[in-house]
Tab-separated table of N, CA and C in Angstrom:
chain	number	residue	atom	x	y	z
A	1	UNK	N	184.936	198.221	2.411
A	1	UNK	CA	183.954	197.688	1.513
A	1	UNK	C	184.647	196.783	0.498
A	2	UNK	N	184.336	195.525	0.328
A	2	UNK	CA	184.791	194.542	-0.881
A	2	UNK	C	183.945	195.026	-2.172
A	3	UNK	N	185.474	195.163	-2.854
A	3	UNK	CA	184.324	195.014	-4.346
A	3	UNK	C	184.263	193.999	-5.263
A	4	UNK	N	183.534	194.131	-6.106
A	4	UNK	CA	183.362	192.811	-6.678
A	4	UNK	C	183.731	192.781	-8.371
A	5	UNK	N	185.010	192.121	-8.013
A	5	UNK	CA	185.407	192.396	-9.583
A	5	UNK	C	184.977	191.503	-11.050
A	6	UNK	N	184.341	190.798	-10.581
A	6	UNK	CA	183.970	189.605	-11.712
A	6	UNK	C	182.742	189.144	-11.354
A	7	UNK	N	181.568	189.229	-12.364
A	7	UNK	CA	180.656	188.125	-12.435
A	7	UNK	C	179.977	187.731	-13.290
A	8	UNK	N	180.106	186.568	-13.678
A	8	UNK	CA	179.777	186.538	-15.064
A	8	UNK	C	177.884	185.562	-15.516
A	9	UNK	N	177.450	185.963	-14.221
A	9	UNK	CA	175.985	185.374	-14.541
A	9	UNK	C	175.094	185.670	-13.364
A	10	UNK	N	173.948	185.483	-13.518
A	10	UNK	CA	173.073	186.454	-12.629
A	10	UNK	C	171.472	185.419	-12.619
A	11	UNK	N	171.232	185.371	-11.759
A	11	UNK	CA	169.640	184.459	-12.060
A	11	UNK	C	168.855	184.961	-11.418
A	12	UNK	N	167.509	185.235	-12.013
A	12	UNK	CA	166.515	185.490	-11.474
A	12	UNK	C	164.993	184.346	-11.001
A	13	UNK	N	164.918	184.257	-9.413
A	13	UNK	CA	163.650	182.794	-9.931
A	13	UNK	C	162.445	183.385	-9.753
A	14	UNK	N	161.722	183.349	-10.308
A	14	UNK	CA	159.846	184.074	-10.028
A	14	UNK	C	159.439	182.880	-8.795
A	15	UNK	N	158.788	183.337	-8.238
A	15	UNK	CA	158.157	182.694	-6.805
A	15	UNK	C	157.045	182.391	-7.132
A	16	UNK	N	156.015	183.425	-8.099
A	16	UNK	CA	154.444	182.727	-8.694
A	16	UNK	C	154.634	182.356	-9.462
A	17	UNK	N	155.450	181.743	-10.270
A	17	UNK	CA	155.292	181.340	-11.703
A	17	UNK	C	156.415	180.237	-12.349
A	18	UNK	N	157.182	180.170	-11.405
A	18	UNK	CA	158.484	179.222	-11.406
A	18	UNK	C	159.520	179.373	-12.317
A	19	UNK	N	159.147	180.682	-13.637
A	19	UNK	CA	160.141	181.042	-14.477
A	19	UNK	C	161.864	181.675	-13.994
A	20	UNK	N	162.414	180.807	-14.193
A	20	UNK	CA	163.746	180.780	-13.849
A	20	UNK	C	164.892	181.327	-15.310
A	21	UNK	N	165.189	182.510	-15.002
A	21	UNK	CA	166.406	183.450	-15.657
A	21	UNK	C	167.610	183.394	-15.638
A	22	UNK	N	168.790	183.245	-16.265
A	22	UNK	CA	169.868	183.076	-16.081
A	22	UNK	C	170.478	183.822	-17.396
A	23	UNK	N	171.099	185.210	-16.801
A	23	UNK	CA	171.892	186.198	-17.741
A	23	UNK	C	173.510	185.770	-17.643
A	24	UNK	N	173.752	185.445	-19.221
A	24	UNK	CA	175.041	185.519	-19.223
A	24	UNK	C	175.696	186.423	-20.063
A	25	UNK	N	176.523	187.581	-19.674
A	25	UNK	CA	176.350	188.898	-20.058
A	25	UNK	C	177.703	188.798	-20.365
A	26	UNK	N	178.797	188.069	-20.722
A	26	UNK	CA	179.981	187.524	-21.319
A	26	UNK	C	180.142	186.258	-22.555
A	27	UNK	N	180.950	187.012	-23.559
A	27	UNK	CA	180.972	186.018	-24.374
A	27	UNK	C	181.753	184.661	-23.319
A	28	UNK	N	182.674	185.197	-22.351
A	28	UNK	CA	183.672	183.977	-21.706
A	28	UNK	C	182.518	183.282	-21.413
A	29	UNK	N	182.172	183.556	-20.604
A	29	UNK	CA	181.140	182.862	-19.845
A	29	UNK	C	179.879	182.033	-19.946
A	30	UNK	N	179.720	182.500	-21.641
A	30	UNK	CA	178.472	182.540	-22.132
A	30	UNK	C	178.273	180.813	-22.535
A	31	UNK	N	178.913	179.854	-22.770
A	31	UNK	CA	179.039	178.737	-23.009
A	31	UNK	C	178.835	178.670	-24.337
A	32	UNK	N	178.835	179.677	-25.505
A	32	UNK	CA	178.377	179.770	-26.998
A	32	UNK	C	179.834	179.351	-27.513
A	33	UNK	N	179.652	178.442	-28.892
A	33	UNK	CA	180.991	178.148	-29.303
A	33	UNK	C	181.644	179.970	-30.279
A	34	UNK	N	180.755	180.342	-30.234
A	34	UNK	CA	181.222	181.351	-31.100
A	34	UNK	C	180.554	182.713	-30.803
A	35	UNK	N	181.743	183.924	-30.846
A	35	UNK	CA	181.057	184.889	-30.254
A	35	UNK	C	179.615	185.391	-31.070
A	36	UNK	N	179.942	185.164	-32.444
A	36	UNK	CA	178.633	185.415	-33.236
A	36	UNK	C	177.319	184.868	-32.719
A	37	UNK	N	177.145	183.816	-32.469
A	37	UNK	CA	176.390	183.026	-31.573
A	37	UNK	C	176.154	183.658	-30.275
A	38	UNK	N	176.903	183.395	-29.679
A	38	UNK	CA	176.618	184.504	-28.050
A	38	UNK	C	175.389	185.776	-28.602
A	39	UNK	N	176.675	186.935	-29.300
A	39	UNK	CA	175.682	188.085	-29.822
A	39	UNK	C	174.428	187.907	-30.602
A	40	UNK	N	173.960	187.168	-31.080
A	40	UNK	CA	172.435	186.730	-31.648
A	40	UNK	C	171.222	186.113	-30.693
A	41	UNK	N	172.511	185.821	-29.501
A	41	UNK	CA	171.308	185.333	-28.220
A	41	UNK	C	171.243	186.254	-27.847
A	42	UNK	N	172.176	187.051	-27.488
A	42	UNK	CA	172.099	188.560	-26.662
A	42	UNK	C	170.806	189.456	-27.237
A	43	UNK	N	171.109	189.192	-28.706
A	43	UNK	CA	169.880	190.287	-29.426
A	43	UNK	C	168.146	189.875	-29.024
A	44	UNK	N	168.642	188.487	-28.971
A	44	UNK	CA	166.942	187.393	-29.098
A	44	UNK	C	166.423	188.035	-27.877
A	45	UNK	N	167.352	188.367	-27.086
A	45	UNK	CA	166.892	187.880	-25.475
A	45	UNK	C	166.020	189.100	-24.645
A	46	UNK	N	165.371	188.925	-24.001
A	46	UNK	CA	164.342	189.764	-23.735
A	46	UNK	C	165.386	190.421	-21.890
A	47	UNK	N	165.928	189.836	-21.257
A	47	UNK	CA	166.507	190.459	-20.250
A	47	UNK	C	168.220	190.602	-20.931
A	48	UNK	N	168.545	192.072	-20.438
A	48	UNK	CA	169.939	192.286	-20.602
A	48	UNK	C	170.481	192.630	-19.277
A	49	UNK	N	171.445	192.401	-18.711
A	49	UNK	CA	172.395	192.990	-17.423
A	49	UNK	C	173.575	193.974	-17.870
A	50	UNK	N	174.249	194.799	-17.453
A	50	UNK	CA	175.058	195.209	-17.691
A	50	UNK	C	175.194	196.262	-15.469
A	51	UNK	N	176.707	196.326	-15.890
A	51	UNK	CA	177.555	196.714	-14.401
A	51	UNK	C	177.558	198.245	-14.707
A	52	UNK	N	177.300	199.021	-14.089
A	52	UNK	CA	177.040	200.745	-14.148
A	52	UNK	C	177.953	201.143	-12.724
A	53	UNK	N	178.303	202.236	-13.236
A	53	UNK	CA	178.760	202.845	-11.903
A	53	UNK	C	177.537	202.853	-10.778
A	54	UNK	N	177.777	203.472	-9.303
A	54	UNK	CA	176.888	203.194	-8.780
A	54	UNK	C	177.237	204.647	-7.844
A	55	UNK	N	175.891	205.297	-7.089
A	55	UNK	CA	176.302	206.969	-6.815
A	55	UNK	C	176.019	207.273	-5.471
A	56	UNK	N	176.342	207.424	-4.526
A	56	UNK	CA	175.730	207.960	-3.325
A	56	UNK	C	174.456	208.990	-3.271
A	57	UNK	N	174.416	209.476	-2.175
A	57	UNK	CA	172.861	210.257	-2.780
A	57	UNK	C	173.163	211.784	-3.082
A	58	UNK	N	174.394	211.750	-3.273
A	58	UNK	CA	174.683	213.553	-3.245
A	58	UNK	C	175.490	213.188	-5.118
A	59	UNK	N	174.894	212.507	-5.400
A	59	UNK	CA	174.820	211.641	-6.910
A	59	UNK	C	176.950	211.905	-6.693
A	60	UNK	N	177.540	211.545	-6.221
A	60	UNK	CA	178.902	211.201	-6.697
A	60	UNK	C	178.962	210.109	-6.914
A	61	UNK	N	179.828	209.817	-7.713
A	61	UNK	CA	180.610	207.952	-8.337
A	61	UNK	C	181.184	207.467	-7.129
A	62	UNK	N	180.540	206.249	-6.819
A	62	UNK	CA	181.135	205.475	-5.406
A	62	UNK	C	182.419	204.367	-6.431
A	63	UNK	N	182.805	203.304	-5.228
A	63	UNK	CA	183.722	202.692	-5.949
A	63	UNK	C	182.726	201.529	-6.299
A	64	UNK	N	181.816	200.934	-5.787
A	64	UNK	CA	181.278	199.827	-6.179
A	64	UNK	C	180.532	200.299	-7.456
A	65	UNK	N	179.929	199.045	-8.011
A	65	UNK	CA	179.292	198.738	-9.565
A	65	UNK	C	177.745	198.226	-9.043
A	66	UNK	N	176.642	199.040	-9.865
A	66	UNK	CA	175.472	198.807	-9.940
A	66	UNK	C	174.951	198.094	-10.866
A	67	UNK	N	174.442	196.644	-10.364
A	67	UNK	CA	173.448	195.650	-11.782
A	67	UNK	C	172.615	196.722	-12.423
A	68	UNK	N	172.435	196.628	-13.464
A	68	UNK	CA	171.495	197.539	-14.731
A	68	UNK	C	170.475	195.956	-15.570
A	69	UNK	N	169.556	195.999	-15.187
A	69	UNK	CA	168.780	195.175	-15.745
A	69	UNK	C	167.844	196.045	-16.899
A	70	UNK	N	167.676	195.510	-18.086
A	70	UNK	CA	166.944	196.079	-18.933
A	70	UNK	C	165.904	195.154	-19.456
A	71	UNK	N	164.713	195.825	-19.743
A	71	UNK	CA	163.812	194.386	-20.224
A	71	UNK	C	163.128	194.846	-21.412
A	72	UNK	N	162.515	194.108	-21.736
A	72	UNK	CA	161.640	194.342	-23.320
A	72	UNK	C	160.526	193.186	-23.956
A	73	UNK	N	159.979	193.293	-24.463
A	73	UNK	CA	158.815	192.176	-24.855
A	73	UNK	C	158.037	191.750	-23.950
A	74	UNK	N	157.611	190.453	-24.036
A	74	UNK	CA	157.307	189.986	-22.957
A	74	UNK	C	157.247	189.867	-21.425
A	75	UNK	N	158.570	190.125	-21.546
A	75	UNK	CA	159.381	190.172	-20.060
A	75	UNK	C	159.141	191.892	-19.429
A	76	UNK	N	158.978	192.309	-20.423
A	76	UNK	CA	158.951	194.143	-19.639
A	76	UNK	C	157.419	193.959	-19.757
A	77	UNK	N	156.201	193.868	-20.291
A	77	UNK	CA	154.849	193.677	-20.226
A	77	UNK	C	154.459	193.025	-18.868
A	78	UNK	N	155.078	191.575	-19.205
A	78	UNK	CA	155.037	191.043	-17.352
A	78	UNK	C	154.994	191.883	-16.249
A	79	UNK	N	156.105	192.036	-16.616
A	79	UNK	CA	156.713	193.023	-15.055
A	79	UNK	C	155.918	194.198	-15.016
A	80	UNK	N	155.694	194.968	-15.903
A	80	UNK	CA	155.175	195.900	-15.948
A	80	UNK	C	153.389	195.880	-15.628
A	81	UNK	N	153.027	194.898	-16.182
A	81	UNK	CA	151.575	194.861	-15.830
A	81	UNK	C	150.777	193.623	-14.484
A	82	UNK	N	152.118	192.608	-14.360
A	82	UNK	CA	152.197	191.653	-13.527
A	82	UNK	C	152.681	191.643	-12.129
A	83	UNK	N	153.625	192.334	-12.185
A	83	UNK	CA	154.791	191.847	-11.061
A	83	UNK	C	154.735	193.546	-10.036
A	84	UNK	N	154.209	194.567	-10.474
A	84	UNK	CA	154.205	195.748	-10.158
A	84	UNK	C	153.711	196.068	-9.580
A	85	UNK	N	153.344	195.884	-8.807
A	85	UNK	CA	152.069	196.421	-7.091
A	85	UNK	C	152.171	197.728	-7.226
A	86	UNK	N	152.901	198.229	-6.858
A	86	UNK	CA	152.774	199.840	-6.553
A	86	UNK	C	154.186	200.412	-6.853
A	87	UNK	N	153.810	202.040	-7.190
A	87	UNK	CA	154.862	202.986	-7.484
A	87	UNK	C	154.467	203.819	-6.827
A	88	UNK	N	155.555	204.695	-6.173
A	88	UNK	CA	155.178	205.994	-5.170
A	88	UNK	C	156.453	206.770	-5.143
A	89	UNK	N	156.135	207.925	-5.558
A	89	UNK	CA	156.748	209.280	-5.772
A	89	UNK	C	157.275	209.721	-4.604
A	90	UNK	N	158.583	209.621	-4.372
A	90	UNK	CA	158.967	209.795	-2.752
A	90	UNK	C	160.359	211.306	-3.020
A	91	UNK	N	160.048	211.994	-3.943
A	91	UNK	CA	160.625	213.020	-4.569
A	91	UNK	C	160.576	213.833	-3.028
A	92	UNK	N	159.615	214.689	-2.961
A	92	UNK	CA	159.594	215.398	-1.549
A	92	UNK	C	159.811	215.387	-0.092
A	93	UNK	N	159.945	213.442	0.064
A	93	UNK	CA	160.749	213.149	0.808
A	93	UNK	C	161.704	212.894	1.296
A	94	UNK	N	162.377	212.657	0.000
A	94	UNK	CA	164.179	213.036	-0.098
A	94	UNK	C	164.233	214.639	-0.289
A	95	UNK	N	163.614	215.265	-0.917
A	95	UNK	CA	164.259	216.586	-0.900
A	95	UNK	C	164.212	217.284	0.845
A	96	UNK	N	163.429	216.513	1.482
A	96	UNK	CA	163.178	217.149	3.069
A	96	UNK	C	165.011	216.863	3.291
């Protein structure tokens, strides 16, 4: 398995709506002249990414890294009331 040691941006494109996302979750990367700057966009910003461990299903720590997307405002309302077709409880089918 390759892992992936670096990435420093992430885009998301909406297909109905043409809104196009681009997380830059590094001050390097971030193109801000100043990290103060970076961190005040970071705060503004309605999507965050961050790299999480990532677990097999018998929940142990694998070696690869899991995207962690977090949302809020606008962007979590969207998704949440927009973009969400369906949720289904598949608890009893993993426990089989």
């Amino acid at each position: 398995m390759k892992k992936v040691s670096s990435c420093n941006s992430f885009e998301v494109n909406s297909r109905d709506n043409g809104v196009r996302l681009q997380f830059r979750y590094s001050f390097a990367a971030s193109g801000y002249a100043t990290q103060q700057e970076w961190r005040a966009r970071v705060e503004q910003s309605e999507v965050r990414l961050q790299w999480d461990p990532d677990h097999d299903p018998t929940c142990d720590v694998v070696e690869r890294r899991a995207i962690q997307l977090g949302l809020r405002g606008e962007m979590l309302k969207r998704y949440a009331q927009l973009e969400v077709v369906s949720i289904q409880d598949i608890t009893e089918f993993v426990a089989e």
